[in-house]
Short mmCIF file of C-alpha atoms and ligand atoms in Angstrom, two decimals:
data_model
loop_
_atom_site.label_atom_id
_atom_site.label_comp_id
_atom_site.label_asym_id
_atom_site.label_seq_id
_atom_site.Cartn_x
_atom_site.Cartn_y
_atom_site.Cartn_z
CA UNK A 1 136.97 78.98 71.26
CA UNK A 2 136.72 82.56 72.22
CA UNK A 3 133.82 83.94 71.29
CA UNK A 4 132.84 87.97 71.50
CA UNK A 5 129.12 88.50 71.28
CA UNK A 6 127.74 92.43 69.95
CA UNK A 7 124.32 92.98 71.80
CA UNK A 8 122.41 95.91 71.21
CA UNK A 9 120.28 97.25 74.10
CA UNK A 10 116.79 98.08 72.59
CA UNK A 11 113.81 99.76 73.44
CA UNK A 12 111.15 97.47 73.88
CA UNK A 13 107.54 97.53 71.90
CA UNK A 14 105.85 101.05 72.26
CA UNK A 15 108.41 102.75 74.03
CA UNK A 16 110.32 104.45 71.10
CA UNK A 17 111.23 108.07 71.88
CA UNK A 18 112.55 110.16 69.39
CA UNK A 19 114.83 113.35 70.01
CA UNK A 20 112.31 116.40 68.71
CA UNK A 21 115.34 118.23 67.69
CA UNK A 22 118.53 115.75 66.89
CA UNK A 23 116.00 112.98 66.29
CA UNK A 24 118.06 110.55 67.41
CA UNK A 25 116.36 107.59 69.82
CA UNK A 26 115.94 108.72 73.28
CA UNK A 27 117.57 106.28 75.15
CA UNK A 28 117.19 107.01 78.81
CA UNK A 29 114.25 106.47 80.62
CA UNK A 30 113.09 103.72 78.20
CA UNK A 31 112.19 100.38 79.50
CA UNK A 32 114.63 98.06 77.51
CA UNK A 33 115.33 94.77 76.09
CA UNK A 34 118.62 92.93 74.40
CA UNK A 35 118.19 92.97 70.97
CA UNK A 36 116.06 89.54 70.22
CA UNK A 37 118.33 88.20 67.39
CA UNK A 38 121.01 89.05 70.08
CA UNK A 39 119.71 86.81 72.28
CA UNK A 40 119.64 83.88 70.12
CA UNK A 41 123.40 84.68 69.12
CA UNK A 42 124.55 84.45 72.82
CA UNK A 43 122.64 81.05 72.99
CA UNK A 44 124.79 79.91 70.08
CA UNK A 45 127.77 81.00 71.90
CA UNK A 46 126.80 79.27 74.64
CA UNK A 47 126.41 75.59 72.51
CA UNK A 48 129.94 76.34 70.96
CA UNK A 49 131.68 76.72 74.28
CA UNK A 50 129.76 73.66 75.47
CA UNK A 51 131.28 72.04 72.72
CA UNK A 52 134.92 73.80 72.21
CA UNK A 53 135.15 75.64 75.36
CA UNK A 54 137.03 78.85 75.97
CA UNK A 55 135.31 82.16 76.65
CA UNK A 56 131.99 84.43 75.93
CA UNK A 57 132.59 88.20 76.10
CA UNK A 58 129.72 90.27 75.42
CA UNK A 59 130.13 93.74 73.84
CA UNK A 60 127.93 96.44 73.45
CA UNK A 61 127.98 100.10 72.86
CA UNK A 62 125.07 102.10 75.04
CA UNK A 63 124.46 104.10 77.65
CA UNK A 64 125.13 103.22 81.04
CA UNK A 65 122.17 101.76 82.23
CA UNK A 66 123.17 98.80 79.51
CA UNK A 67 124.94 96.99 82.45
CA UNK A 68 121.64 95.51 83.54
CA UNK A 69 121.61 93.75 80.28
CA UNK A 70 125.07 92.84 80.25
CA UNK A 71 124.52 91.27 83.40
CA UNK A 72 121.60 89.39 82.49
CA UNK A 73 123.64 88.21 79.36
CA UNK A 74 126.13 87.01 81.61
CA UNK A 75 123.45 85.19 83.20
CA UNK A 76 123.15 83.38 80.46
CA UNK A 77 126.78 82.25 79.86
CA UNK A 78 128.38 85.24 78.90
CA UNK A 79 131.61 85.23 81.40
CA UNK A 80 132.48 88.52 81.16
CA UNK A 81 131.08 91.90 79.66
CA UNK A 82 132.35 94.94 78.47
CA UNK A 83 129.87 98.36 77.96
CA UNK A 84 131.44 101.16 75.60
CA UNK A 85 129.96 104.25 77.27
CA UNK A 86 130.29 107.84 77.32
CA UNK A 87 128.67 111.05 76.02
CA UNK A 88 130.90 110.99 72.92
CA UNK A 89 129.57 108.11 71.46
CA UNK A 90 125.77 109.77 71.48
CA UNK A 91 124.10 110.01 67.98
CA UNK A 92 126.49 107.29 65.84
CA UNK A 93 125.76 106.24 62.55
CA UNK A 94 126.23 103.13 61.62
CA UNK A 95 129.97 103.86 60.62
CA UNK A 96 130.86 105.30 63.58
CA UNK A 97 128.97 102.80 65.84
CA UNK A 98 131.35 100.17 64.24
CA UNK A 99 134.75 101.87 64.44
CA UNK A 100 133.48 101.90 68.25
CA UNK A 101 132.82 98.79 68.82
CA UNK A 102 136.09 97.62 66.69
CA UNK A 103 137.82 99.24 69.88
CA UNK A 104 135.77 97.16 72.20
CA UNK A 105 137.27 94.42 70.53
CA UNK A 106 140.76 95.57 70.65
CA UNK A 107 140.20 95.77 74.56
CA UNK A 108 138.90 92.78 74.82
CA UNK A 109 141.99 91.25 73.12
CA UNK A 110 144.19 92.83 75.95
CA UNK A 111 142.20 90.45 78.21
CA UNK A 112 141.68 86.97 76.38
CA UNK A 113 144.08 87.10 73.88
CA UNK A 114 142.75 86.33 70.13
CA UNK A 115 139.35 85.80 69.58
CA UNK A 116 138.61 83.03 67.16
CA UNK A 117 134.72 84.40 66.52
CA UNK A 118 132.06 87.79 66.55
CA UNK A 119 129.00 87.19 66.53
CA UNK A 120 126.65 89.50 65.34
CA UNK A 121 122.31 89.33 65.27
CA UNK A 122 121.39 90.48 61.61
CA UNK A 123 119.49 93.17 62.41
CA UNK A 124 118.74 95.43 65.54
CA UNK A 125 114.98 95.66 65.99
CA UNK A 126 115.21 99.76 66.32
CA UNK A 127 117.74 100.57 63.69
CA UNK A 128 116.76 97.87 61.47
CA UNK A 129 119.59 98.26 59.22
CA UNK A 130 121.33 94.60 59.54
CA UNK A 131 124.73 96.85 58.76
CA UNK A 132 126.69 97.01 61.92
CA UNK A 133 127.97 93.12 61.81
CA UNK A 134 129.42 93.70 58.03
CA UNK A 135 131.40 97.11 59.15
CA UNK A 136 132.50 95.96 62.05
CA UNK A 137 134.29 92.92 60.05
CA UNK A 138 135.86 95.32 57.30
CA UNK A 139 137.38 97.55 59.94
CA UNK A 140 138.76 94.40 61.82
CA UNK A 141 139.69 93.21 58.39
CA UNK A 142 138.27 89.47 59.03
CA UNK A 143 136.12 88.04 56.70
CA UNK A 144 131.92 87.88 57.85
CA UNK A 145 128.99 85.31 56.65
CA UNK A 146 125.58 87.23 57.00
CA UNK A 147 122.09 85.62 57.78
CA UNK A 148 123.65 82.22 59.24
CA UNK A 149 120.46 80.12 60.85
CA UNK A 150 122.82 77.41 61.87
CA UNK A 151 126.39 76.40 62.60
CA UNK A 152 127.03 72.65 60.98
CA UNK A 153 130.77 72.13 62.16
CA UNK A 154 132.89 74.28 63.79
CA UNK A 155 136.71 72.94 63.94
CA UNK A 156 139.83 74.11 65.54
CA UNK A 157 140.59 76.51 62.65
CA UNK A 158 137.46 77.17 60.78
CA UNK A 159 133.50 77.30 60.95
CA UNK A 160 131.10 75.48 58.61
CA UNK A 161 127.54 77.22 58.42
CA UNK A 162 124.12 77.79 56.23
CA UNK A 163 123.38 80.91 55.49
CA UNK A 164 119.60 81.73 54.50
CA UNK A 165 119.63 83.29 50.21
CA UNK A 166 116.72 83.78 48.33
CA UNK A 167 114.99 81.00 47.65
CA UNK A 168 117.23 78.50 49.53
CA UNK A 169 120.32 77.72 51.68
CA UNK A 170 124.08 78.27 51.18
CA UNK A 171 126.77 76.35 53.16
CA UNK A 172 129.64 78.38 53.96
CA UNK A 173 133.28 77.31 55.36
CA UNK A 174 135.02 80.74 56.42
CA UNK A 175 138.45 80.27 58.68
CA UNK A 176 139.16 82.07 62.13
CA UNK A 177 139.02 84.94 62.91
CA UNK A 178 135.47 85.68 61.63
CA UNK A 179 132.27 87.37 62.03
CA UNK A 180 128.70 86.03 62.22
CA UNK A 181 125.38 87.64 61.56
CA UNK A 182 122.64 85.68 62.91
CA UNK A 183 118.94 85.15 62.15
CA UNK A 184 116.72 84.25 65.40
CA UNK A 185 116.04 80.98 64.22
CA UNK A 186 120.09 79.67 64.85
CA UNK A 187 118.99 78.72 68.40
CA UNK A 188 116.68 79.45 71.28
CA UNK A 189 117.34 81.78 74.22
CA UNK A 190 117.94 80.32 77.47
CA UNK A 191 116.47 81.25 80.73
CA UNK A 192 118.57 81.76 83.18
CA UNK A 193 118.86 79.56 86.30
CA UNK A 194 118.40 81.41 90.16
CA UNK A 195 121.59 80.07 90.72
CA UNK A 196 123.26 81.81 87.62
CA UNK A 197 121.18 85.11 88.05
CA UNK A 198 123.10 84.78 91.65
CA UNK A 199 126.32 84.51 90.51
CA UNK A 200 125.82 87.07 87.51
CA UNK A 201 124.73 89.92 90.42
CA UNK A 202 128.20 89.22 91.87
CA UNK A 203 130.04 89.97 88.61
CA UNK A 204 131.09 93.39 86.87
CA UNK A 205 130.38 95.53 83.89
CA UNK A 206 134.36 96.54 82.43
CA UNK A 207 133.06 100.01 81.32
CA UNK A 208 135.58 102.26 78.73
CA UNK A 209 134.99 105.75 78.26
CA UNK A 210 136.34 107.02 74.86
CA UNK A 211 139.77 108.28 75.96
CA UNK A 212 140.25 104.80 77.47
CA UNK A 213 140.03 102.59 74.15
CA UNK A 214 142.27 105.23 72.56
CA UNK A 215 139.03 106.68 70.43
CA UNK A 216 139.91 108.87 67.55
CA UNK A 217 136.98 111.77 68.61
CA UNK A 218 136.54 112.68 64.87
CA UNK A 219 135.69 108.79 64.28
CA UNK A 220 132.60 109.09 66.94
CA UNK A 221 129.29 110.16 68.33
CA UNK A 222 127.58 112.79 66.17
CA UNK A 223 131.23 114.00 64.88
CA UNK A 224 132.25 110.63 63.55
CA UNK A 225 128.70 109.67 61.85
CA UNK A 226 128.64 111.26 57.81
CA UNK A 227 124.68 110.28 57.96
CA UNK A 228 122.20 113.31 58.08
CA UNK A 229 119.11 112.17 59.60
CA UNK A 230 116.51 114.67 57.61
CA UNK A 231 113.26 113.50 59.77
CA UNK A 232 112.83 111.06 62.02
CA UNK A 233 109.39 109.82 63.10
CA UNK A 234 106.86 107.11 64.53
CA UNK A 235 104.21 106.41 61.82
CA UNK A 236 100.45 107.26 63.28
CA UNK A 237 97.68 104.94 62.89
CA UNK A 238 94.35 105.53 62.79
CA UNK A 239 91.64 102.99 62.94
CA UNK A 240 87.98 103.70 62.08
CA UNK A 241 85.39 101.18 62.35
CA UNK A 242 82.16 101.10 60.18
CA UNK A 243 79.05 98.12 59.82
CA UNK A 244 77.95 98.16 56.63
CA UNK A 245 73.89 96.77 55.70
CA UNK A 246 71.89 95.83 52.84
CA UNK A 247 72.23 94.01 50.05
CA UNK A 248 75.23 92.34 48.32
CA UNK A 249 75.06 95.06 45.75
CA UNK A 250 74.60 97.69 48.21
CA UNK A 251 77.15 96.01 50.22
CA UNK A 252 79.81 96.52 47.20
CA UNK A 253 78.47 99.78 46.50
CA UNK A 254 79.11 100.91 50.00
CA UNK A 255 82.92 99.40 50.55
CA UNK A 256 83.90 100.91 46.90
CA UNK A 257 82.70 104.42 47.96
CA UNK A 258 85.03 103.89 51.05
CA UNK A 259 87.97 102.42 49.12
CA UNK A 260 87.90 105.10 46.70
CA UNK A 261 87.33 107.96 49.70
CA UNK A 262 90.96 106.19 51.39
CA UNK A 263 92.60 106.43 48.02
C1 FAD B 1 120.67 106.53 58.20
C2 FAD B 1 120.86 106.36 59.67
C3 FAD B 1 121.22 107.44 60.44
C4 FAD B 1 121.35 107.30 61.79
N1 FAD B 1 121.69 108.37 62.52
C5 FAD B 1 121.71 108.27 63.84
C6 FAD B 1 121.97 109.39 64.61
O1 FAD B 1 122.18 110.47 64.10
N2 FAD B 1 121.94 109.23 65.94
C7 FAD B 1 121.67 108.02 66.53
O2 FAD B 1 121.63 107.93 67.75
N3 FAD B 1 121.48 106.95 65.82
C8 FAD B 1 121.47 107.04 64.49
N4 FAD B 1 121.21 105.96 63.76
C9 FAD B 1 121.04 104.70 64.44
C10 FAD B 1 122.38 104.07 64.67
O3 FAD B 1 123.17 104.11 63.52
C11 FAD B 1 122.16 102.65 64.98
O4 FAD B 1 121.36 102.51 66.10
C12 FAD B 1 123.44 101.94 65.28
O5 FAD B 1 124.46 102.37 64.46
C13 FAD B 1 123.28 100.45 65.09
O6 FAD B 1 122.74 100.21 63.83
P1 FAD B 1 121.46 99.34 63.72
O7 FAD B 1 120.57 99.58 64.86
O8 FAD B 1 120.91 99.50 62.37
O9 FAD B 1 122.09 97.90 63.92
P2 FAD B 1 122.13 96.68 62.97
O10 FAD B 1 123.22 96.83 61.99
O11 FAD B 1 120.76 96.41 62.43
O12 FAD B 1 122.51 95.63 64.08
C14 FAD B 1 123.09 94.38 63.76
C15 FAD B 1 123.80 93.84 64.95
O13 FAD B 1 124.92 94.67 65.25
C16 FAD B 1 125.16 94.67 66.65
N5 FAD B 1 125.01 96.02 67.19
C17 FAD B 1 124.37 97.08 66.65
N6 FAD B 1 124.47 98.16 67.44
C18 FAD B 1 125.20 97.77 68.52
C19 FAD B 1 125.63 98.42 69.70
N7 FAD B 1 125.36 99.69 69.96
N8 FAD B 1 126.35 97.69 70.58
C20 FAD B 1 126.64 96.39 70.35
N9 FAD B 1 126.25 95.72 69.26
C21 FAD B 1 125.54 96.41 68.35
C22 FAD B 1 124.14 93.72 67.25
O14 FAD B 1 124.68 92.44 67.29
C23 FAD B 1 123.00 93.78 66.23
O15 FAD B 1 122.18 92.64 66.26
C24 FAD B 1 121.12 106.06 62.40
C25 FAD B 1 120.79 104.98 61.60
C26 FAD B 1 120.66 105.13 60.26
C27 FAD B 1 120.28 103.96 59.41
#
């Protein structure tokens, strides 16, 4: 089974930058995680090649410094990575973020032939909008299963899994080629082994610019991306702490004067 994996390189807790001017995220300089529900969809690769064999790619769209992560996903079984990099991609929407990585794809193709499954996490932890998986299947043209928490049966042509709905579980058969959105819950990130961080050190990055996947420049970056981000900002929080005495009735006095001074 060849399996292409979509991680998104994050920043992690407290260290969102925004652009003051295109308020776009600031990438650089950020420390930086994978994408958590990223994480747990590489680990799922991983238990389907165990199973079915063939290969892992991982795929991601970032800046250059993304390589660390790719390597660390190919410590833990990713066997090969490719980074979609260059200044043209900067600022994408969501719709131009997945015409980019549909090229990734294509690329990855040239390499290891068809690829029987994408998997996607649901959601990106910074963008939040859980839409990236779905676009990137329409402009492949393959059919996609969103929210999967676990894979039941995969066979030589098709994959069996449940999806979470409201209020329940759905169980979903969907033939190859196909993409995957997947909750954290589908499986548990591995650590990797010395002997695997090693071996990962040793490996490379494939890194495409835009002119080398053939990129259509109006399809891109800032140019490609209909979206108009009005504002952008990180909500402030205030916290004011107050002891209260007296009486119950005071008491209740006291905390609707406050309630009614917050609004
Ligand atoms: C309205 C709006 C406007 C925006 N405008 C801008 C802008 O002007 N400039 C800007 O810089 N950003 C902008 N963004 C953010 C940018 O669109 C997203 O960061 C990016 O498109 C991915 O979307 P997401 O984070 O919501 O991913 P989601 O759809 O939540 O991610 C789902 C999954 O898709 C995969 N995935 C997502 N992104 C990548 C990636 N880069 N590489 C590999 N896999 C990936 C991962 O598997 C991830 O788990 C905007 C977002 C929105 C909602």
């Amino acid at each position: 089974m060849n399996t292409i994996v979509c991680m998104k390189q994050v920043p992690s807790s407290n260290e969102v930058r925004m652009h003051p001017v295109t308020k776009t995220i600031v990438r650089d300089g950020n420390a930086s995680v994978m994408n958590p529900f990223d994480s747990s969809a590489l680990e799922q690769a991983v238990q389907l090649k165990q199973q079915r064999g063939g290969t892992i790619t991982a795929l991601s769209m970032g800046i250059l410094q993304t390589q660390v992560l790719l390597k660390d996903a190919m410590s833990r079984g990713a066997d090969k990575a490719v980074l979609l990099s260059d200044r043209g991609f900067a600022g994408a929407d969501t719709l131009a973020t997945s015409y980019t990585l549909s090229l990734g794809v294509k690329e990855i193709q040239k390499n290891i032939g068809a690829f029987d499954l994408i998997l996607c996490g649901k959601m990106a932890v910074d963008g939040d909008t859980a839409q990236i998986g779905p676009e990137l299947a329409q402009v492949l043209g393959i059919p996609y299963v969103t929210d999967v928490v676990e894979i039941v049966e995969a066979s030589d042509t098709a994959i069996t899994v449940r999806r979470i709905i409201d209020g329940g579980t759905q169980v979903v058969r969907v033939a190859y080629p196909a993409l995957l959105t997947v909750v954290k819950e589908i499986q548990q990130p591995r650590l990797p082994s010395i002997a695997s961080l090693k071996a990962s050190l040793a490996k490379e990055v494939a890194v495409f610019t835009a002119d080398a996947v053939g990129a259509d420049g109006t399809r891109i970056g800032l140019n490609g991306s209909p979206t108009q981000v009005v504002e952008t900002f990180i909500p402030e929080h205030s916290t004011q702490c107050v002891a209260l005495t007296g009486d119950v009735a005071s008491l209740c006095g006291q905390l609707k004067t406050i309630v009614q001074e917050v609004g």
